[in-house]
């Protein structure tokens, strides 16, 4: 597995080595001065710092991902209508579906961009750790031979940062690697489930898109669990930290800007209502409810008055009424 990555990309990966190593060395200079240059704590914190820098840089793409995912959810009823209408004509269905995506400003592939852009970074970090352990004399980016030796030999909680579950017979190292693999797998699952359980309207929980999301909910964690046993401890720290960042980002967005018609939207409306009542003010939703209630009351009163208002009689009806009155 380690050799599989090899010198992937060659010259294409070289710029990434410089960028990643520059950030990594920068954080190591900071934390190395506190915990010691060869300290495993310094290198783990440097990897976490690298992760945070990358995720901050990807925030604009994350915003696009959220918007695209939300649009995908909201247009699912229209997608199902198209499937019913053009189910017999696949070419026409594809054309109309793409037109719907374009008109609604939805990119069905936007949700994959953050993870796709992270993969080269992940591979570059993987390679830096692997080479630091195997061939420290090979310098990549700003990682000198001395830094490679420190990086490859750095020990954190009894395990080298370059250790994997598969390349060690040390029980303690395997336990730590297994815990990190489980943490990576669990956070991957929870980030997917967070979106489906909180920020998807009921009518978007069925259909092909929903089925695809449900499949990814279980397939991705399995893929990471199987592949994770070959990841160095340092890479496991990177991916777990990245997942925790994603969970925090999603929690903030779902809580403060949920998709309409979702449990998160209802929860936000309830919070806003309770907050407004404490302050003695009215939210837009409360004002809208009052407006609708006033309109309903006005219609009810109009209907009541119409039933109670006496009907106008014709001349013939008035004459007959007078004759009947005289007879009595």
PDB file of C-alpha atoms in Angstrom:
ATOM      1  CA  UNK A   1       0.000   0.000   0.000  1.00  0.00           C
ATOM      2  CA  UNK A   2       2.780   2.420   0.880  1.00  0.00           C
ATOM      3  CA  UNK A   3       4.632   1.705  -2.331  1.00  0.00           C
ATOM      4  CA  UNK A   4       1.425   2.152  -4.302  1.00  0.00           C
ATOM      5  CA  UNK A   5       1.623   5.904  -3.926  1.00  0.00           C
ATOM      6  CA  UNK A   6       5.285   5.915  -4.992  1.00  0.00           C
ATOM      7  CA  UNK A   7       6.366   9.134  -6.675  1.00  0.00           C
ATOM      8  CA  UNK A   8       2.820   9.807  -7.850  1.00  0.00           C
ATOM      9  CA  UNK A   9       2.503  12.766 -10.104  1.00  0.00           C
ATOM     10  CA  UNK A  10       6.264  13.497 -10.127  1.00  0.00           C
ATOM     11  CA  UNK A  11       6.637  17.078 -11.261  1.00  0.00           C
ATOM     12  CA  UNK A  12       2.905  17.688 -10.714  1.00  0.00           C
ATOM     13  CA  UNK A  13       3.261  16.913  -7.000  1.00  0.00           C
ATOM     14  CA  UNK A  14       6.468  18.906  -6.556  1.00  0.00           C
ATOM     15  CA  UNK A  15       4.719  22.285  -5.991  1.00  0.00           C
ATOM     16  CA  UNK A  16       2.482  20.630  -3.400  1.00  0.00           C
ATOM     17  CA  UNK A  17       5.515  19.313  -1.541  1.00  0.00           C
ATOM     18  CA  UNK A  18       6.850  22.866  -1.273  1.00  0.00           C
ATOM     19  CA  UNK A  19       3.539  24.351  -0.126  1.00  0.00           C
ATOM     20  CA  UNK A  20       2.787  21.621   2.421  1.00  0.00           C
ATOM     21  CA  UNK A  21       6.330  21.426   3.737  1.00  0.00           C
ATOM     22  CA  UNK A  22       6.468  25.235   4.071  1.00  0.00           C
ATOM     23  CA  UNK A  23       3.338  25.263   6.257  1.00  0.00           C
ATOM     24  CA  UNK A  24       4.506  22.187   8.161  1.00  0.00           C
ATOM     25  CA  UNK A  25       7.981  23.595   8.819  1.00  0.00           C
ATOM     26  CA  UNK A  26       6.507  26.944   9.834  1.00  0.00           C
ATOM     27  CA  UNK A  27       4.339  25.351  12.512  1.00  0.00           C
ATOM     28  CA  UNK A  28       7.209  23.070  13.546  1.00  0.00           C
ATOM     29  CA  UNK A  29       9.421  26.114  14.118  1.00  0.00           C
ATOM     30  CA  UNK A  30       6.731  27.473  16.440  1.00  0.00           C
ATOM     31  CA  UNK A  31       5.881  24.288  18.341  1.00  0.00           C
ATOM     32  CA  UNK A  32       9.435  22.914  18.209  1.00  0.00           C
ATOM     33  CA  UNK A  33      10.585  25.899  20.210  1.00  0.00           C
ATOM     34  CA  UNK A  34       8.047  24.992  22.898  1.00  0.00           C
ATOM     35  CA  UNK A  35       8.116  21.185  23.023  1.00  0.00           C
ATOM     36  CA  UNK A  36      11.464  20.410  21.381  1.00  0.00           C
ATOM     37  CA  UNK A  37      12.364  20.004  17.708  1.00  0.00           C
ATOM     38  CA  UNK A  38      12.317  16.197  17.823  1.00  0.00           C
ATOM     39  CA  UNK A  39       9.156  16.045  19.936  1.00  0.00           C
ATOM     40  CA  UNK A  40       6.229  14.042  18.611  1.00  0.00           C
ATOM     41  CA  UNK A  41       3.869  16.593  20.161  1.00  0.00           C
ATOM     42  CA  UNK A  42       5.469  19.366  18.068  1.00  0.00           C
ATOM     43  CA  UNK A  43       5.062  17.386  14.841  1.00  0.00           C
ATOM     44  CA  UNK A  44       1.472  16.306  15.617  1.00  0.00           C
ATOM     45  CA  UNK A  45       0.518  19.911  16.377  1.00  0.00           C
ATOM     46  CA  UNK A  46       2.239  20.944  13.138  1.00  0.00           C
ATOM     47  CA  UNK A  47       0.101  18.447  11.200  1.00  0.00           C
ATOM     48  CA  UNK A  48      -3.024  19.768  12.921  1.00  0.00           C
ATOM     49  CA  UNK A  49      -1.936  23.333  12.082  1.00  0.00           C
ATOM     50  CA  UNK A  50      -1.418  22.291   8.444  1.00  0.00           C
ATOM     51  CA  UNK A  51      -4.927  20.801   8.416  1.00  0.00           C
ATOM     52  CA  UNK A  52      -6.498  23.979   9.760  1.00  0.00           C
ATOM     53  CA  UNK A  53      -4.683  26.157   7.213  1.00  0.00           C
ATOM     54  CA  UNK A  54      -5.907  23.932   4.379  1.00  0.00           C
ATOM     55  CA  UNK A  55      -9.493  23.888   5.641  1.00  0.00           C
ATOM     56  CA  UNK A  56      -9.532  27.668   6.092  1.00  0.00           C
ATOM     57  CA  UNK A  57      -8.343  28.032   2.503  1.00  0.00           C
ATOM     58  CA  UNK A  58     -11.181  25.729   1.373  1.00  0.00           C
ATOM     59  CA  UNK A  59     -13.954  27.715   3.123  1.00  0.00           C
ATOM     60  CA  UNK A  60     -15.138  29.383  -0.145  1.00  0.00           C
ATOM     61  CA  UNK A  61     -15.491  25.947  -1.734  1.00  0.00           C
ATOM     62  CA  UNK A  62     -17.273  24.680   1.365  1.00  0.00           C
ATOM     63  CA  UNK A  63     -19.819  27.511   1.042  1.00  0.00           C
ATOM     64  CA  UNK A  64     -20.403  26.545  -2.602  1.00  0.00           C
ATOM     65  CA  UNK A  65     -20.746  22.910  -1.538  1.00  0.00           C
ATOM     66  CA  UNK A  66     -23.401  23.777   1.053  1.00  0.00           C
ATOM     67  CA  UNK A  67     -25.356  25.916  -1.415  1.00  0.00           C
ATOM     68  CA  UNK A  68     -25.188  23.237  -4.088  1.00  0.00           C
ATOM     69  CA  UNK A  69     -26.243  20.493  -1.666  1.00  0.00           C
ATOM     70  CA  UNK A  70     -29.151  22.627  -0.493  1.00  0.00           C
ATOM     71  CA  UNK A  71     -30.271  23.328  -4.060  1.00  0.00           C
ATOM     72  CA  UNK A  72     -30.003  19.624  -4.873  1.00  0.00           C
ATOM     73  CA  UNK A  73     -32.300  18.869  -1.955  1.00  0.00           C
ATOM     74  CA  UNK A  74     -34.846  21.545  -2.817  1.00  0.00           C
ATOM     75  CA  UNK A  75     -35.175  20.627  -6.499  1.00  0.00           C
ATOM     76  CA  UNK A  76     -35.688  16.898  -5.880  1.00  0.00           C
ATOM     77  CA  UNK A  77     -39.517  17.146  -6.239  1.00  0.00           C
ATOM     78  CA  UNK A  78     -38.984  18.767  -9.673  1.00  0.00           C
ATOM     79  CA  UNK A  79     -36.462  16.080 -10.592  1.00  0.00           C
ATOM     80  CA  UNK A  80     -39.020  13.388  -9.747  1.00  0.00           C
ATOM     81  CA  UNK A  81     -41.608  15.174 -11.891  1.00  0.00           C
ATOM     82  CA  UNK A  82     -39.171  15.111 -14.808  1.00  0.00           C
ATOM     83  CA  UNK A  83     -38.517  11.414 -14.220  1.00  0.00           C
ATOM     84  CA  UNK A  84     -42.248  10.683 -14.365  1.00  0.00           C
ATOM     85  CA  UNK A  85     -42.679  12.799 -17.484  1.00  0.00           C
ATOM     86  CA  UNK A  86     -39.605  11.686 -19.453  1.00  0.00           C
ATOM     87  CA  UNK A  87     -38.863   8.311 -17.856  1.00  0.00           C
ATOM     88  CA  UNK A  88     -39.324   6.632 -21.237  1.00  0.00           C
ATOM     89  CA  UNK A  89     -36.810   8.941 -22.952  1.00  0.00           C
ATOM     90  CA  UNK A  90     -33.408   8.906 -21.228  1.00  0.00           C
ATOM     91  CA  UNK A  91     -31.859  11.484 -23.556  1.00  0.00           C
ATOM     92  CA  UNK A  92     -34.695  13.968 -23.043  1.00  0.00           C
ATOM     93  CA  UNK A  93     -34.652  13.299 -19.286  1.00  0.00           C
ATOM     94  CA  UNK A  94     -30.921  14.053 -19.154  1.00  0.00           C
ATOM     95  CA  UNK A  95     -31.380  17.284 -21.140  1.00  0.00           C
ATOM     96  CA  UNK A  96     -34.253  18.521 -18.977  1.00  0.00           C
ATOM     97  CA  UNK A  97     -32.449  17.565 -15.770  1.00  0.00           C
ATOM     98  CA  UNK A  98     -29.313  19.478 -16.794  1.00  0.00           C
ATOM     99  CA  UNK A  99     -31.508  22.453 -17.762  1.00  0.00           C
ATOM    100  CA  UNK A 100     -33.099  22.327 -14.297  1.00  0.00           C
ATOM    101  CA  UNK A 101     -29.639  22.272 -12.682  1.00  0.00           C
ATOM    102  CA  UNK A 102     -28.589  25.276 -14.771  1.00  0.00           C
ATOM    103  CA  UNK A 103     -31.747  27.297 -14.091  1.00  0.00           C
ATOM    104  CA  UNK A 104     -31.508  26.668 -10.329  1.00  0.00           C
ATOM    105  CA  UNK A 105     -27.763  27.387 -10.208  1.00  0.00           C
ATOM    106  CA  UNK A 106     -27.010  23.859  -8.996  1.00  0.00           C
ATOM    107  CA  UNK A 107     -23.804  21.946  -9.647  1.00  0.00           C
ATOM    108  CA  UNK A 108     -24.310  18.249  -8.800  1.00  0.00           C
ATOM    109  CA  UNK A 109     -20.548  17.775  -8.534  1.00  0.00           C
ATOM    110  CA  UNK A 110     -19.874  20.716  -6.201  1.00  0.00           C
ATOM    111  CA  UNK A 111     -20.360  18.557  -3.107  1.00  0.00           C
ATOM    112  CA  UNK A 112     -17.313  16.512  -4.140  1.00  0.00           C
ATOM    113  CA  UNK A 113     -14.936  19.456  -4.671  1.00  0.00           C
ATOM    114  CA  UNK A 114     -13.566  19.838  -1.119  1.00  0.00           C
ATOM    115  CA  UNK A 115     -12.700  16.160  -0.770  1.00  0.00           C
ATOM    116  CA  UNK A 116     -11.301  15.964  -4.324  1.00  0.00           C
ATOM    117  CA  UNK A 117      -9.046  18.958  -3.714  1.00  0.00           C
ATOM    118  CA  UNK A 118      -7.890  17.476  -0.427  1.00  0.00           C
ATOM    119  CA  UNK A 119      -6.805  14.194  -1.998  1.00  0.00           C
ATOM    120  CA  UNK A 120      -3.578  15.538  -3.631  1.00  0.00           C
ATOM    121  CA  UNK A 121      -2.720  17.250  -0.317  1.00  0.00           C
ATOM    122  CA  UNK A 122      -3.445  14.008   1.520  1.00  0.00           C
ATOM    123  CA  UNK A 123      -1.212  12.069  -0.889  1.00  0.00           C
ATOM    124  CA  UNK A 124       1.585  14.645  -0.617  1.00  0.00           C
ATOM    125  CA  UNK A 125       1.523  14.494   3.196  1.00  0.00           C
ATOM    126  CA  UNK A 126       1.400  10.699   3.013  1.00  0.00           C
ATOM    127  CA  UNK A 127       4.480  10.712   0.803  1.00  0.00           C
ATOM    128  CA  UNK A 128       6.369  13.196   2.994  1.00  0.00           C
ATOM    129  CA  UNK A 129       5.838  11.018   6.078  1.00  0.00           C
ATOM    130  CA  UNK A 130       6.620   7.807   4.213  1.00  0.00           C
ATOM    131  CA  UNK A 131       9.862   9.183   2.736  1.00  0.00           C
ATOM    132  CA  UNK A 132      10.887  10.752   6.042  1.00  0.00           C
ATOM    133  CA  UNK A 133      10.779   7.276   7.584  1.00  0.00           C
ATOM    134  CA  UNK A 134      12.257   5.294   4.683  1.00  0.00           C
ATOM    135  CA  UNK A 135      14.615   7.694   2.882  1.00  0.00           C
ATOM    136  CA  UNK A 136      15.299  10.747   5.073  1.00  0.00           C
ATOM    137  CA  UNK A 137      18.169  11.786   2.821  1.00  0.00           C
ATOM    138  CA  UNK A 138      15.676  12.480   0.007  1.00  0.00           C
ATOM    139  CA  UNK A 139      14.680  16.111   0.455  1.00  0.00           C
ATOM    140  CA  UNK A 140      11.234  17.185  -0.707  1.00  0.00           C
ATOM    141  CA  UNK A 141      10.146  20.798  -0.637  1.00  0.00           C
ATOM    142  CA  UNK A 142      11.592  22.427   2.489  1.00  0.00           C
ATOM    143  CA  UNK A 143      12.050  19.137   4.342  1.00  0.00           C
ATOM    144  CA  UNK A 144      15.789  18.795   4.869  1.00  0.00           C
ATOM    145  CA  UNK A 145      17.484  15.551   5.849  1.00  0.00           C
ATOM    146  CA  UNK A 146      17.547  16.656   9.486  1.00  0.00           C
ATOM    147  CA  UNK A 147      13.842  17.541   9.465  1.00  0.00           C
ATOM    148  CA  UNK A 148      13.034  14.248   7.738  1.00  0.00           C
ATOM    149  CA  UNK A 149      14.850  12.308  10.449  1.00  0.00           C
ATOM    150  CA  UNK A 150      13.034  14.224  13.182  1.00  0.00           C
ATOM    151  CA  UNK A 151       9.701  13.799  11.391  1.00  0.00           C
ATOM    152  CA  UNK A 152      10.102  10.080  10.710  1.00  0.00           C
ATOM    153  CA  UNK A 153      11.392   9.257  14.203  1.00  0.00           C
ATOM    154  CA  UNK A 154       9.071  11.548  16.201  1.00  0.00           C
ATOM    155  CA  UNK A 155       7.132   9.574  18.830  1.00  0.00           C
ATOM    156  CA  UNK A 156       3.653  10.471  20.057  1.00  0.00           C
ATOM    157  CA  UNK A 157       1.915   8.347  22.729  1.00  0.00           C
ATOM    158  CA  UNK A 158       4.431   5.569  22.170  1.00  0.00           C
ATOM    159  CA  UNK A 159       4.066   5.447  18.379  1.00  0.00           C
ATOM    160  CA  UNK A 160       6.137   6.975  15.607  1.00  0.00           C
ATOM    161  CA  UNK A 161       4.246   9.398  13.383  1.00  0.00           C
ATOM    162  CA  UNK A 162       5.315   7.235  10.440  1.00  0.00           C
ATOM    163  CA  UNK A 163       3.964   3.997  11.988  1.00  0.00           C
ATOM    164  CA  UNK A 164       0.900   2.284  10.524  1.00  0.00           C
ATOM    165  CA  UNK A 165      -1.331  -0.454  11.879  1.00  0.00           C
ATOM    166  CA  UNK A 166       0.184  -2.885   9.376  1.00  0.00           C
ATOM    167  CA  UNK A 167       3.915  -2.155   9.665  1.00  0.00           C
ATOM    168  CA  UNK A 168       4.360  -2.739  13.409  1.00  0.00           C
ATOM    169  CA  UNK A 169       4.160  -5.624  15.852  1.00  0.00           C
ATOM    170  CA  UNK A 170       3.973  -3.303  18.856  1.00  0.00           C
ATOM    171  CA  UNK A 171       0.577  -3.782  20.523  1.00  0.00           C
ATOM    172  CA  UNK A 172       0.522  -0.247  21.903  1.00  0.00           C
ATOM    173  CA  UNK A 173       1.160   1.241  18.463  1.00  0.00           C
ATOM    174  CA  UNK A 174      -1.567  -0.916  16.941  1.00  0.00           C
ATOM    175  CA  UNK A 175      -4.032   0.131  19.627  1.00  0.00           C
ATOM    176  CA  UNK A 176      -3.297   3.821  18.976  1.00  0.00           C
ATOM    177  CA  UNK A 177      -3.540   3.328  15.195  1.00  0.00           C
ATOM    178  CA  UNK A 178      -6.806   1.406  15.594  1.00  0.00           C
ATOM    179  CA  UNK A 179      -8.282   4.156  17.788  1.00  0.00           C
ATOM    180  CA  UNK A 180      -7.311   6.788  15.204  1.00  0.00           C
ATOM    181  CA  UNK A 181      -8.760   4.704  12.357  1.00  0.00           C
ATOM    182  CA  UNK A 182     -12.018   4.347  14.294  1.00  0.00           C
ATOM    183  CA  UNK A 183     -12.018   8.087  15.024  1.00  0.00           C
ATOM    184  CA  UNK A 184     -11.482   8.860  11.345  1.00  0.00           C
ATOM    185  CA  UNK A 185     -14.221   6.417  10.327  1.00  0.00           C
ATOM    186  CA  UNK A 186     -16.705   7.653  12.941  1.00  0.00           C
ATOM    187  CA  UNK A 187     -16.190  11.327  12.090  1.00  0.00           C
ATOM    188  CA  UNK A 188     -16.589  10.539   8.371  1.00  0.00           C
ATOM    189  CA  UNK A 189     -19.914   8.823   9.114  1.00  0.00           C
ATOM    190  CA  UNK A 190     -21.140  11.582  11.431  1.00  0.00           C
ATOM    191  CA  UNK A 191     -20.362  14.388   8.986  1.00  0.00           C
ATOM    192  CA  UNK A 192     -22.519  12.665   6.337  1.00  0.00           C
ATOM    193  CA  UNK A 193     -25.305  11.791   8.762  1.00  0.00           C
ATOM    194  CA  UNK A 194     -25.330  15.340  10.132  1.00  0.00           C
ATOM    195  CA  UNK A 195     -26.487  16.654   6.759  1.00  0.00           C
ATOM    196  CA  UNK A 196     -29.087  13.960   6.128  1.00  0.00           C
ATOM    197  CA  UNK A 197     -30.721  14.021   9.562  1.00  0.00           C
ATOM    198  CA  UNK A 198     -30.793  17.796  10.124  1.00  0.00           C
ATOM    199  CA  UNK A 199     -30.654  19.657   6.824  1.00  0.00           C
ATOM    200  CA  UNK A 200     -32.695  17.656   4.322  1.00  0.00           C
ATOM    201  CA  UNK A 201     -36.436  18.272   3.806  1.00  0.00           C
ATOM    202  CA  UNK A 202     -38.752  15.274   4.022  1.00  0.00           C
ATOM    203  CA  UNK A 203     -39.485  15.202   0.283  1.00  0.00           C
ATOM    204  CA  UNK A 204     -35.744  15.055  -0.466  1.00  0.00           C
ATOM    205  CA  UNK A 205     -35.252  11.855   1.531  1.00  0.00           C
ATOM    206  CA  UNK A 206     -36.508   9.726  -1.334  1.00  0.00           C
ATOM    207  CA  UNK A 207     -35.453   9.352  -4.928  1.00  0.00           C
ATOM    208  CA  UNK A 208     -32.104   8.657  -6.629  1.00  0.00           C
ATOM    209  CA  UNK A 209     -30.227  11.566  -5.022  1.00  0.00           C
ATOM    210  CA  UNK A 210     -31.304  10.532  -1.532  1.00  0.00           C
ATOM    211  CA  UNK A 211     -30.386   6.917  -2.249  1.00  0.00           C
ATOM    212  CA  UNK A 212     -26.965   8.056  -3.430  1.00  0.00           C
ATOM    213  CA  UNK A 213     -26.463  10.034  -0.218  1.00  0.00           C
ATOM    214  CA  UNK A 214     -27.548   7.073   1.907  1.00  0.00           C
ATOM    215  CA  UNK A 215     -25.135   4.813   0.058  1.00  0.00           C
ATOM    216  CA  UNK A 216     -22.256   7.249   0.624  1.00  0.00           C
ATOM    217  CA  UNK A 217     -23.250   7.463   4.290  1.00  0.00           C
ATOM    218  CA  UNK A 218     -22.166   3.834   4.758  1.00  0.00           C
ATOM    219  CA  UNK A 219     -19.706   3.261   1.903  1.00  0.00           C
ATOM    220  CA  UNK A 220     -17.275   6.120   2.661  1.00  0.00           C
ATOM    221  CA  UNK A 221     -16.651   5.091   6.301  1.00  0.00           C
ATOM    222  CA  UNK A 222     -16.007   1.511   5.179  1.00  0.00           C
ATOM    223  CA  UNK A 223     -13.524   2.712   2.543  1.00  0.00           C
ATOM    224  CA  UNK A 224     -11.683   4.835   5.105  1.00  0.00           C
ATOM    225  CA  UNK A 225     -11.713   2.035   7.676  1.00  0.00           C
ATOM    226  CA  UNK A 226     -10.206  -0.460   5.233  1.00  0.00           C
ATOM    227  CA  UNK A 227      -7.650   1.983   3.833  1.00  0.00           C
ATOM    228  CA  UNK A 228      -6.913   3.527   7.225  1.00  0.00           C
ATOM    229  CA  UNK A 229      -4.958   0.539   8.487  1.00  0.00           C
ATOM    230  CA  UNK A 230      -2.243   1.446   5.948  1.00  0.00           C
ATOM    231  CA  UNK A 231      -2.193   5.183   6.799  1.00  0.00           C
ATOM    232  CA  UNK A 232       0.634   6.545   8.963  1.00  0.00           C
ATOM    233  CA  UNK A 233      -0.385   7.880  12.360  1.00  0.00           C
ATOM    234  CA  UNK A 234       0.370  11.420  11.149  1.00  0.00           C
ATOM    235  CA  UNK A 235      -2.049  11.065   8.217  1.00  0.00           C
ATOM    236  CA  UNK A 236      -4.742   9.721  10.544  1.00  0.00           C
ATOM    237  CA  UNK A 237      -4.358  12.844  12.666  1.00  0.00           C
ATOM    238  CA  UNK A 238      -4.692  14.968   9.526  1.00  0.00           C
ATOM    239  CA  UNK A 239      -7.877  13.303   8.290  1.00  0.00           C
ATOM    240  CA  UNK A 240      -9.569  13.112  11.691  1.00  0.00           C
ATOM    241  CA  UNK A 241      -8.847  16.800  12.328  1.00  0.00           C
ATOM    242  CA  UNK A 242     -10.226  17.638   8.887  1.00  0.00           C
ATOM    243  CA  UNK A 243     -13.433  15.705   9.633  1.00  0.00           C
ATOM    244  CA  UNK A 244     -13.856  17.480  12.982  1.00  0.00           C
ATOM    245  CA  UNK A 245     -13.464  20.830  11.214  1.00  0.00           C
ATOM    246  CA  UNK A 246     -16.115  19.786   8.685  1.00  0.00           C
ATOM    247  CA  UNK A 247     -18.500  18.815  11.478  1.00  0.00           C
ATOM    248  CA  UNK A 248     -17.998  22.198  13.136  1.00  0.00           C
ATOM    249  CA  UNK A 249     -18.541  24.066   9.858  1.00  0.00           C
ATOM    250  CA  UNK A 250     -21.684  22.102   9.077  1.00  0.00           C
ATOM    251  CA  UNK A 251     -23.046  22.591  12.584  1.00  0.00           C
ATOM    252  CA  UNK A 252     -22.617  26.368  12.260  1.00  0.00           C
ATOM    253  CA  UNK A 253     -24.212  26.539   8.798  1.00  0.00           C
ATOM    254  CA  UNK A 254     -27.078  24.162   9.617  1.00  0.00           C
ATOM    255  CA  UNK A 255     -27.829  25.993  12.866  1.00  0.00           C
ATOM    256  CA  UNK A 256     -27.699  29.523  11.466  1.00  0.00           C
ATOM    257  CA  UNK A 257     -28.715  29.099   7.815  1.00  0.00           C
ATOM    258  CA  UNK A 258     -30.675  25.847   7.429  1.00  0.00           C
ATOM    259  CA  UNK A 259     -32.424  24.727   4.269  1.00  0.00           C
ATOM    260  CA  UNK A 260     -36.164  25.571   4.205  1.00  0.00           C
ATOM    261  CA  UNK A 261     -38.538  22.826   5.284  1.00  0.00           C
ATOM    262  CA  UNK A 262     -35.955  20.883   7.301  1.00  0.00           C
ATOM    263  CA  UNK A 263     -35.836  19.922  10.997  1.00  0.00           C
ATOM    264  CA  UNK A 264     -32.957  22.397  11.375  1.00  0.00           C
ATOM    265  CA  UNK A 265     -35.119  25.190   9.927  1.00  0.00           C
ATOM    266  CA  UNK A 266     -37.914  24.402  12.376  1.00  0.00           C
ATOM    267  CA  UNK A 267     -35.445  24.330  15.274  1.00  0.00           C
ATOM    268  CA  UNK A 268     -34.056  27.736  14.238  1.00  0.00           C
ATOM    269  CA  UNK A 269     -37.567  29.180  13.992  1.00  0.00           C
ATOM    270  CA  UNK A 270     -38.360  27.892  17.501  1.00  0.00           C
ATOM    271  CA  UNK A 271     -35.137  29.427  18.875  1.00  0.00           C
ATOM    272  CA  UNK A 272     -35.823  32.745  17.171  1.00  0.00           C
ATOM    273  CA  UNK A 273     -39.384  32.770  18.495  1.00  0.00           C
ATOM    274  CA  UNK A 274     -38.291  32.031  22.061  1.00  0.00           C
ATOM    275  CA  UNK A 275     -35.568  34.691  21.858  1.00  0.00           C
ATOM    276  CA  UNK A 276     -38.013  37.260  20.472  1.00  0.00           C
ATOM    277  CA  UNK A 277     -40.563  36.518  23.192  1.00  0.00           C
ATOM    278  CA  UNK A 278     -37.914  37.049  25.877  1.00  0.00           C
ATOM    279  CA  UNK A 279     -37.040  40.414  24.340  1.00  0.00           C
ATOM    280  CA  UNK A 280     -40.670  41.370  23.723  1.00  0.00           C
ATOM    281  CA  UNK A 281     -40.245  41.688  19.954  1.00  0.00           C
ATOM    282  CA  UNK A 282     -41.742  39.845  17.004  1.00  0.00           C
ATOM    283  CA  UNK A 283     -39.848  37.826  14.417  1.00  0.00           C
ATOM    284  CA  UNK A 284     -40.716  38.004  10.683  1.00  0.00           C
ATOM    285  CA  UNK A 285     -42.301  34.549  11.014  1.00  0.00           C
ATOM    286  CA  UNK A 286     -44.487  35.748  13.901  1.00  0.00           C
ATOM    287  CA  UNK A 287     -45.550  38.848  11.943  1.00  0.00           C
ATOM    288  CA  UNK A 288     -46.405  36.676   8.940  1.00  0.00           C
ATOM    289  CA  UNK A 289     -48.491  34.377  11.140  1.00  0.00           C
ATOM    290  CA  UNK A 290     -50.362  37.397  12.546  1.00  0.00           C
ATOM    291  CA  UNK A 291     -50.981  38.730   9.028  1.00  0.00           C
ATOM    292  CA  UNK A 292     -52.371  35.397   7.845  1.00  0.00           C
ATOM    293  CA  UNK A 293     -54.511  35.103  10.990  1.00  0.00           C
ATOM    294  CA  UNK A 294     -55.882  38.642  10.455  1.00  0.00           C
ATOM    295  CA  UNK A 295     -56.728  37.866   6.830  1.00  0.00           C
ATOM    296  CA  UNK A 296     -58.480  34.658   7.871  1.00  0.00           C
ATOM    297  CA  UNK A 297     -60.472  36.543  10.539  1.00  0.00           C
ATOM    298  CA  UNK A 298     -61.468  39.219   8.018  1.00  0.00           C
ATOM    299  CA  UNK A 299     -62.717  36.565   5.591  1.00  0.00           C
ATOM    300  CA  UNK A 300     -64.667  34.879   8.367  1.00  0.00           C
ATOM    301  CA  UNK A 301     -66.356  38.155   9.352  1.00  0.00           C
ATOM    302  CA  UNK A 302     -67.255  38.915   5.737  1.00  0.00           C
ATOM    303  CA  UNK A 303     -68.853  35.481   5.385  1.00  0.00           C
ATOM    304  CA  UNK A 304     -70.782  35.985   8.656  1.00  0.00           C
ATOM    305  CA  UNK A 305     -72.075  39.385   7.579  1.00  0.00           C
ATOM    306  CA  UNK A 306     -73.124  38.022   4.207  1.00  0.00           C
ATOM    307  CA  UNK A 307     -75.164  35.297   5.899  1.00  0.00           C
ATOM    308  CA  UNK A 308     -76.771  37.734   8.377  1.00  0.00           C
ATOM    309  CA  UNK A 309     -77.637  40.565   5.910  1.00  0.00           C
ATOM    310  CA  UNK A 310     -81.372  40.451   4.900  1.00  0.00           C
ATOM    311  CA  UNK A 311     -82.043  39.699   1.277  1.00  0.00           C
ATOM    312  CA  UNK A 312     -83.639  42.419  -0.859  1.00  0.00           C
ATOM    313  CA  UNK A 313     -87.234  41.522  -1.903  1.00  0.00           C
ATOM    314  CA  UNK A 314     -88.765  42.136  -5.298  1.00  0.00           C
ATOM    315  CA  UNK A 315     -91.945  44.328  -5.701  1.00  0.00           C
ATOM    316  CA  UNK A 316     -94.061  41.210  -6.230  1.00  0.00           C
ATOM    317  CA  UNK A 317     -92.701  39.693  -3.039  1.00  0.00           C
ATOM    318  CA  UNK A 318     -93.453  42.909  -1.100  1.00  0.00           C
ATOM    319  CA  UNK A 319     -97.049  43.081  -2.451  1.00  0.00           C
ATOM    320  CA  UNK A 320     -97.693  39.453  -1.540  1.00  0.00           C
ATOM    321  CA  UNK A 321     -96.298  40.077   1.930  1.00  0.00           C
ATOM    322  CA  UNK A 322     -98.634  43.071   2.403  1.00  0.00           C
ATOM    323  CA  UNK A 323    -101.710  41.118   1.207  1.00  0.00           C
ATOM    324  CA  UNK A 324    -100.890  38.281   3.562  1.00  0.00           C
ATOM    325  CA  UNK A 325    -100.538  40.768   6.390  1.00  0.00           C
ATOM    326  CA  UNK A 326    -103.980  42.322   5.664  1.00  0.00           C
ATOM    327  CA  UNK A 327    -105.636  38.909   5.605  1.00  0.00           C
ATOM    328  CA  UNK A 328    -104.254  38.185   9.045  1.00  0.00           C
TER     329      UNK A 328
END
